[in-house]
Short mmCIF file of C-alpha atoms in Angstrom, two decimals:
data_model
loop_
_atom_site.label_atom_id
_atom_site.label_comp_id
_atom_site.label_asym_id
_atom_site.label_seq_id
_atom_site.Cartn_x
_atom_site.Cartn_y
_atom_site.Cartn_z
CA MET A 1216 9.67 -17.67 -0.44
CA THR A 1217 8.39 -15.80 2.42
CA CYS A 1218 6.30 -12.49 1.69
CA TYR A 1219 7.81 -10.01 4.31
CA ILE A 1220 5.05 -6.89 4.69
CA TYR A 1221 5.97 -4.62 7.60
CA LEU A 1222 3.33 -2.03 8.77
CA LEU A 1223 4.57 1.24 9.66
CA LYS A 1224 2.77 2.33 13.14
CA ASN A 1225 3.04 5.59 12.85
CA TYR A 1226 2.65 6.25 9.21
CA ASN A 1227 0.02 5.10 6.65
CA GLN A 1228 2.02 3.46 4.39
CA MET A 1229 3.74 -0.32 3.67
CA PHE A 1230 7.30 -1.59 2.87
CA ILE A 1231 8.63 -4.80 2.08
CA ASP A 1232 11.85 -6.05 3.34
CA GLY A 1233 13.36 -9.52 3.39
CA ASN A 1234 16.09 -8.89 6.14
CA ILE A 1235 14.85 -7.65 9.09
CA ASN A 1236 14.47 -10.31 11.69
CA THR A 1237 14.01 -8.25 15.27
CA GLN A 1238 11.44 -9.36 17.75
CA ILE A 1239 9.34 -11.17 15.52
CA LYS A 1240 6.45 -13.19 16.95
CA ARG A 1241 5.92 -16.74 15.06
CA ARG A 1242 2.59 -17.78 14.68
CA THR A 1243 0.95 -20.73 12.80
CA VAL A 1244 -2.32 -21.01 11.19
CA TYR A 1245 -3.56 -24.46 10.28
CA GLY A 1246 -6.26 -24.67 7.86
CA ILE A 1247 -8.11 -28.03 7.85
CA SER A 1248 -10.53 -28.43 4.55
CA LEU A 1249 -13.24 -30.98 3.73
CA GLY A 1250 -11.55 -30.18 0.33
CA SER A 1251 -9.32 -32.42 -2.00
CA SER A 1252 -5.48 -33.04 -0.53
CA LYS A 1253 -4.37 -32.27 -3.99
CA ARG A 1254 -4.95 -28.44 -3.04
CA ASP A 1255 -2.68 -28.54 0.01
CA HIS A 1256 -0.26 -25.88 0.09
CA THR A 1257 2.19 -23.74 2.54
CA GLY A 1258 2.86 -20.12 2.72
CA GLU A 1259 4.57 -17.79 4.84
CA ILE A 1260 3.57 -13.95 5.34
CA GLN A 1261 4.71 -11.34 7.82
CA ILE A 1262 2.70 -8.82 9.03
CA GLY A 1263 3.93 -6.04 11.26
CA TRP A 1264 6.33 -8.00 13.43
CA THR A 1265 4.33 -11.32 13.42
CA HIS A 1266 5.52 -13.74 11.05
CA PHE A 1267 2.96 -16.13 9.86
CA LYS A 1268 3.26 -20.15 8.56
CA LEU A 1269 0.02 -20.88 6.73
CA ILE A 1270 -0.86 -24.73 6.24
CA ARG A 1271 -3.76 -25.77 4.14
CA LYS A 1272 -4.58 -29.52 4.92
CA GLY A 1273 -7.55 -31.35 2.87
CA THR A 1274 -9.10 -34.32 4.26
CA ASP A 1275 -10.81 -35.39 1.07
CA GLY A 1276 -14.13 -35.18 2.39
CA SER A 1277 -13.80 -36.80 5.40
CA ILE A 1278 -15.52 -35.15 8.26
CA GLU A 1279 -14.17 -37.78 10.71
CA LYS A 1280 -10.32 -36.67 9.66
CA ALA A 1281 -11.17 -33.32 10.02
CA ALA A 1282 -12.45 -33.58 13.57
CA THR A 1283 -9.20 -35.77 14.15
CA LEU A 1284 -7.05 -33.28 13.32
CA PHE A 1285 -8.54 -30.31 15.01
CA LYS A 1286 -8.27 -32.34 18.37
CA GLN A 1287 -4.77 -33.27 17.57
CA TYR A 1288 -3.36 -29.89 16.89
CA ASP A 1289 -5.83 -28.02 19.05
CA GLY A 1290 -3.93 -25.94 21.85
CA LYS A 1291 -0.77 -26.59 19.63
CA VAL A 1292 -0.97 -24.09 16.88
CA ASP A 1293 -2.13 -20.21 17.15
CA ALA A 1294 -5.34 -20.53 14.96
CA PHE A 1295 -7.34 -22.77 13.09
CA GLY A 1296 -8.91 -22.22 9.56
CA LEU A 1297 -12.08 -24.20 8.38
CA GLY A 1298 -12.32 -24.29 4.56
CA GLY A 1299 -14.58 -26.28 2.27
CA ALA A 1300 -17.42 -25.77 5.32
CA VAL A 1301 -18.47 -23.42 7.59
CA LEU A 1302 -19.46 -23.54 11.36
CA ASN A 1303 -22.51 -22.02 10.46
CA LEU A 1304 -24.48 -20.29 7.77
CA PRO A 1305 -25.44 -16.26 8.31
CA PHE A 1306 -28.52 -15.96 6.15
CA ASN A 1307 -30.79 -12.75 6.68
CA ASN A 1308 -29.84 -11.86 10.07
CA HIS A 1309 -30.20 -15.57 11.35
CA LYS A 1310 -27.46 -18.45 11.76
CA TYR A 1311 -28.11 -22.06 10.82
CA TYR A 1312 -25.83 -24.70 11.84
CA PHE A 1313 -25.35 -28.02 9.39
CA LYS A 1314 -25.86 -30.79 11.98
CA GLU A 1315 -23.40 -33.03 10.25
CA LEU A 1316 -20.67 -30.61 11.14
CA LYS A 1317 -21.14 -29.43 14.52
CA GLN A 1318 -18.61 -32.26 15.50
CA LEU A 1319 -15.59 -30.05 14.04
CA SER A 1320 -16.53 -26.99 16.46
CA ASN A 1321 -17.34 -29.57 18.88
CA ALA A 1322 -13.54 -30.70 18.68
CA VAL A 1323 -11.80 -27.63 19.36
CA ASN A 1324 -11.70 -26.37 23.16
CA PHE A 1325 -8.48 -23.78 23.00
CA THR A 1326 -7.68 -22.48 19.88
CA LYS A 1327 -9.61 -19.63 17.83
CA ILE A 1328 -10.79 -21.01 14.96
CA GLY A 1329 -12.24 -18.85 11.52
CA ASP A 1330 -14.33 -20.29 8.73
CA GLY A 1331 -14.29 -16.91 6.51
CA ASN A 1332 -18.02 -15.80 7.67
CA ALA A 1333 -16.92 -12.61 9.54
CA VAL A 1334 -14.47 -11.24 6.77
CA LYS A 1335 -16.33 -12.49 3.36
CA GLY A 1336 -18.47 -9.40 3.13
CA ILE A 1337 -15.84 -6.84 4.09
CA LEU A 1338 -13.38 -8.55 1.70
CA SER A 1339 -16.01 -8.90 -1.36
CA GLU A 1340 -16.45 -5.18 -1.02
CA ASN A 1341 -13.26 -4.12 -1.18
CA ALA A 1342 -13.05 -6.71 -4.28
CA LEU A 1343 -15.45 -4.85 -6.08
CA ASN A 1344 -14.21 -1.62 -5.20
CA ALA A 1345 -11.02 -2.73 -6.73
CA ILE A 1346 -12.94 -3.75 -9.95
CA LYS A 1347 -14.60 -0.17 -10.13
CA SER A 1348 -10.99 1.25 -9.70
CA GLU A 1349 -10.31 -0.33 -13.08
CA GLY A 1350 -13.19 1.89 -14.71
CA ILE A 1351 -15.53 -1.06 -14.79
CA GLN A 1352 -19.05 -0.28 -14.06
CA LEU A 1353 -21.02 -2.41 -11.91
CA GLN A 1354 -24.14 -0.93 -12.29
CA GLY A 1355 -26.41 -3.61 -14.42
CA MET A 1356 -23.67 -5.79 -15.08
CA LYS A 1357 -25.18 -9.28 -15.49
CA THR A 1358 -23.80 -11.31 -12.92
CA LEU A 1359 -24.17 -14.73 -11.90
CA HIS A 1360 -23.58 -15.34 -7.99
CA MET A 1361 -23.26 -19.22 -7.71
CA GLY A 1362 -24.81 -19.18 -4.03
CA ALA A 1363 -26.20 -16.69 -1.76
CA ILE A 1364 -26.96 -19.10 0.92
CA ASP A 1365 -23.22 -19.86 1.32
CA ARG A 1366 -22.22 -16.36 0.90
CA TYR A 1367 -24.86 -13.87 2.07
CA SER A 1368 -23.17 -10.77 2.90
CA GLN A 1369 -21.33 -11.08 -0.61
CA ALA A 1370 -24.57 -11.42 -1.81
CA GLU A 1371 -25.68 -8.09 -0.43
CA VAL A 1372 -22.41 -6.34 -1.38
CA LEU A 1373 -23.31 -6.96 -5.20
CA VAL A 1374 -27.10 -5.97 -4.70
CA LYS A 1375 -25.62 -2.79 -3.12
CA ASN A 1376 -23.57 -2.15 -6.14
CA GLY A 1377 -26.59 -2.58 -8.83
CA CYS A 1378 -25.61 -5.76 -10.25
CA ASP A 1379 -28.24 -7.83 -12.38
CA ILE A 1380 -27.66 -11.01 -10.49
CA VAL A 1381 -28.83 -14.44 -11.13
CA PHE A 1382 -28.68 -16.59 -7.93
CA GLY A 1383 -27.44 -20.10 -8.42
CA ASP A 1384 -28.42 -21.75 -5.37
CA PHE A 1385 -30.94 -24.27 -7.04
CA MET A 1386 -28.85 -25.11 -9.81
CA PHE A 1387 -25.38 -25.44 -8.27
CA GLY A 1388 -26.40 -26.52 -4.86
CA MET A 1389 -29.27 -29.13 -5.73
CA GLY A 1390 -28.98 -29.63 -9.55
CA LEU A 1391 -32.36 -27.97 -10.06
CA PRO A 1392 -32.79 -25.98 -13.30
CA ILE A 1393 -34.21 -22.86 -11.07
CA PRO A 1394 -32.70 -19.59 -11.30
CA VAL A 1395 -33.42 -16.97 -8.72
CA ARG A 1396 -33.17 -13.44 -9.73
CA SER A 1397 -33.72 -11.06 -6.47
CA LEU A 1398 -32.14 -11.65 -2.80
CA LYS A 1399 -35.80 -11.18 -1.47
CA THR A 1400 -36.74 -14.19 -2.98
CA MET A 1401 -33.74 -15.98 -1.75
CA ASN A 1402 -34.87 -14.30 1.39
CA LYS A 1403 -38.11 -16.58 1.22
CA VAL A 1404 -36.61 -19.61 0.04
CA GLY A 1405 -33.80 -19.62 2.30
CA SER A 1406 -36.35 -19.34 5.57
CA ILE A 1407 -38.06 -21.83 4.55
CA ALA A 1408 -35.39 -24.32 3.30
CA LEU A 1409 -32.18 -23.89 5.70
CA PRO A 1410 -33.84 -25.21 8.77
CA VAL A 1411 -34.21 -28.35 6.57
CA ILE A 1412 -31.13 -28.43 4.46
CA THR A 1413 -28.89 -28.29 7.74
CA GLN A 1414 -30.14 -31.48 9.00
CA LEU A 1415 -29.08 -33.55 5.78
CA PRO A 1416 -25.54 -34.28 4.91
CA PHE A 1417 -23.44 -31.48 4.13
CA ARG A 1418 -21.94 -33.39 0.78
CA TRP A 1419 -25.62 -33.26 -0.77
CA PHE A 1420 -25.24 -29.46 -1.43
CA TYR A 1421 -21.20 -28.70 -1.85
CA PRO A 1422 -18.79 -30.88 -3.21
CA ILE A 1423 -16.13 -32.03 -1.14
CA GLY A 1424 -13.30 -34.53 -1.66
CA LYS A 1425 -12.88 -36.15 -4.83
CA LYS A 1426 -15.83 -34.20 -6.35
CA GLN A 1427 -13.85 -31.06 -6.46
CA ASP A 1428 -11.52 -33.04 -9.26
CA LYS A 1429 -14.42 -34.09 -11.53
CA LYS A 1430 -14.84 -32.82 -15.26
CA PRO A 1431 -17.02 -29.87 -15.12
CA SER A 1432 -20.58 -30.01 -15.58
CA GLN A 1433 -22.27 -28.12 -18.80
CA LYS A 1434 -25.46 -28.24 -17.58
CA PHE A 1435 -25.86 -24.65 -16.69
CA LYS A 1436 -23.44 -23.51 -19.05
CA LYS A 1437 -26.11 -21.10 -20.47
CA TYR A 1438 -26.16 -18.75 -17.23
CA PHE A 1439 -22.32 -18.54 -17.37
CA GLN A 1440 -22.55 -17.44 -21.09
CA GLU A 1441 -25.15 -14.87 -20.41
CA SER A 1442 -23.00 -13.25 -17.32
CA GLU A 1443 -20.50 -10.45 -17.45
CA LEU A 1444 -19.37 -11.12 -13.70
CA ILE A 1445 -19.49 -14.62 -12.28
CA VAL A 1446 -19.09 -14.35 -8.44
CA GLY A 1447 -18.65 -16.96 -5.56
CA ASP A 1448 -16.73 -20.12 -4.27
CA TYR A 1449 -14.42 -21.29 -6.32
CA ILE A 1450 -15.03 -25.14 -6.34
CA TRP A 1451 -18.55 -24.57 -7.75
CA MET A 1452 -17.14 -22.61 -10.29
CA LYS A 1453 -14.52 -25.01 -10.82
CA VAL A 1454 -16.63 -28.40 -11.18
CA ASN A 1455 -19.50 -26.14 -13.39
CA LEU A 1456 -17.10 -23.76 -15.65
CA PRO A 1457 -17.85 -23.80 -19.47
CA ASP A 1458 -15.03 -23.80 -21.73
CA ASP A 1459 -15.19 -20.66 -23.19
CA LEU A 1460 -14.93 -17.56 -20.50
CA SER A 1461 -13.84 -15.05 -23.19
CA GLY A 1462 -14.39 -11.49 -21.98
CA LYS A 1463 -15.65 -12.19 -18.30
CA ILE A 1464 -14.55 -11.41 -15.03
CA ILE A 1465 -14.42 -13.73 -11.88
CA LEU A 1466 -14.52 -12.67 -8.52
CA THR A 1467 -13.60 -15.53 -6.19
CA ASN A 1468 -11.54 -16.72 -3.49
CA THR A 1469 -8.98 -19.49 -3.34
CA THR A 1470 -7.30 -20.43 -6.61
CA THR A 1471 -3.76 -22.39 -7.16
CA ALA A 1472 -1.39 -21.47 -9.58
CA ASP A 1473 -2.94 -24.27 -11.76
CA ASP A 1474 -6.41 -22.58 -11.35
CA VAL A 1475 -4.96 -19.41 -13.11
CA GLU A 1476 -3.26 -21.34 -15.81
CA GLU A 1477 -6.53 -23.17 -16.73
CA LEU A 1478 -8.72 -19.89 -16.25
CA LYS A 1479 -6.30 -18.33 -18.92
CA ARG A 1480 -6.82 -21.43 -21.15
CA ARG A 1481 -10.40 -20.85 -21.35
CA GLY A 1482 -10.04 -17.07 -22.19
CA LEU A 1483 -10.94 -15.41 -19.13
CA LYS A 1484 -10.49 -11.77 -19.20
CA MET A 1485 -9.67 -10.99 -15.32
CA LEU A 1486 -9.36 -12.75 -12.22
CA VAL A 1487 -10.11 -10.99 -8.86
CA THR A 1488 -9.75 -12.57 -5.91
CA THR A 1489 -10.87 -11.32 -2.29
CA THR A 1490 -7.75 -12.62 -0.78
CA PRO A 1491 -3.87 -11.63 -1.85
CA ARG A 1492 -1.65 -14.28 -3.53
CA ILE A 1493 0.88 -15.88 -1.01
CA ASP A 1494 3.50 -18.08 -2.61
CA GLY A 1495 1.68 -18.70 -5.78
CA ARG A 1496 -2.03 -19.19 -4.04
CA THR A 1497 -4.53 -17.13 -2.66
CA PHE A 1498 -5.74 -18.61 0.42
CA GLY A 1499 -9.30 -18.87 1.83
CA THR A 1500 -11.02 -16.41 3.92
CA ASN A 1501 -10.87 -18.76 6.74
CA ILE A 1502 -7.20 -18.83 6.80
CA ILE A 1503 -7.25 -14.78 6.40
CA GLU A 1504 -9.89 -15.07 9.29
CA ALA A 1505 -7.66 -16.99 11.05
CA MET A 1506 -4.72 -14.70 10.86
CA LEU A 1507 -6.50 -11.91 12.03
CA LEU A 1508 -7.74 -13.73 15.10
CA CYS A 1509 -4.24 -13.99 16.03
CA LEU A 1510 -3.45 -9.97 15.77
CA ILE A 1511 -6.57 -9.22 17.75
CA ASP A 1512 -5.92 -9.31 21.34
CA LYS A 1513 -9.49 -10.14 22.28
CA SER A 1514 -11.26 -13.57 22.90
CA GLU A 1515 -13.36 -14.57 20.13
CA LYS A 1516 -16.67 -13.44 21.69
CA GLU A 1517 -15.36 -9.97 21.99
CA ILE A 1518 -14.28 -9.60 18.78
CA THR A 1519 -16.70 -7.61 16.38
CA ASP A 1520 -17.19 -6.80 12.48
CA GLU A 1521 -15.53 -3.46 13.24
CA ASP A 1522 -12.45 -4.83 14.62
CA PHE A 1523 -11.97 -7.14 11.39
CA ARG A 1524 -12.85 -4.29 9.17
CA GLU A 1525 -10.30 -1.80 10.96
CA LEU A 1526 -7.53 -4.31 10.83
CA ILE A 1527 -8.06 -5.58 7.29
CA ASN A 1528 -8.21 -1.86 6.38
CA LYS A 1529 -4.77 -0.97 8.36
CA ILE A 1530 -2.61 -4.02 7.77
CA PRO A 1531 -4.18 -3.78 4.50
CA VAL A 1532 -5.38 -6.80 2.89
CA ARG A 1533 -6.10 -6.15 -0.53
CA PRO A 1534 -7.71 -8.20 -3.30
CA ASN A 1535 -5.73 -9.48 -6.26
CA ILE A 1536 -6.24 -8.59 -9.44
CA GLU A 1537 -4.71 -10.63 -12.76
CA LYS A 1538 -5.58 -9.70 -16.26
CA LEU A 1539 -5.01 -12.94 -17.98
CA ASN A 1540 -6.09 -12.18 -21.59
#
């Protein structure tokens, strides 16, 4: 099933119609992920007069296979998404590059590529506003953030909204029982650790490939139990989720229909994703960024944060809210 969304240029409104097919531009976004191939998916969506085919292809943790796919499709698709990894880590006004992942960006010469970094903060802010519109007070809410290093812009938005946060970078990235309770502390830790971490194998810090399908660890379930709001990367959540999520809210990104059913079984109250559900799945922010790159008539170097924000609000790209229990 294709989701058709038409933006009326002269009116601030949207309408949905499956029958219009005039002067349609067709674009293909090819998402290549270091994640499990079990989560592969294809979806279609139409924004204005541009019809998108969205493809997600997992390489089961193989950086080499991902690089080969980027080379194979470079110049043959309209935009790439990079999932399960990032081109760089924007952290406290600095950018850090994983040495091991440079071969991925080096494999692309012609096609625009999005890793989600440019839109995560904007989409997270919109999602938190959507939660507040449900009558939920974020100020002082006990919050577990899976990792500030991975999603620094998201961490900033949580702090801005007054959440009482535990950052899980040490716990979920390194397996160390060290909760961090302020972004100021994370800034100090990150400035010391990131120059070293980014020289080491990426798989040491993030579950890629088959590790994404392992049975959830209960090592840090205490921090899930103490939280009302759980925020961050869903794969990190998936491999650490406790059995009971009763009364809790999750704010995350990529979820499949199976993920939703599993969260419902565990008693989750509300699932909020920063991206809309398309053909049964919420695609990652990298795919959304890649779509936006197709719609902005500028080179990647010329595109600003404001360009992304303006287009996200104009389409609009809305968060998805599902009340499960």
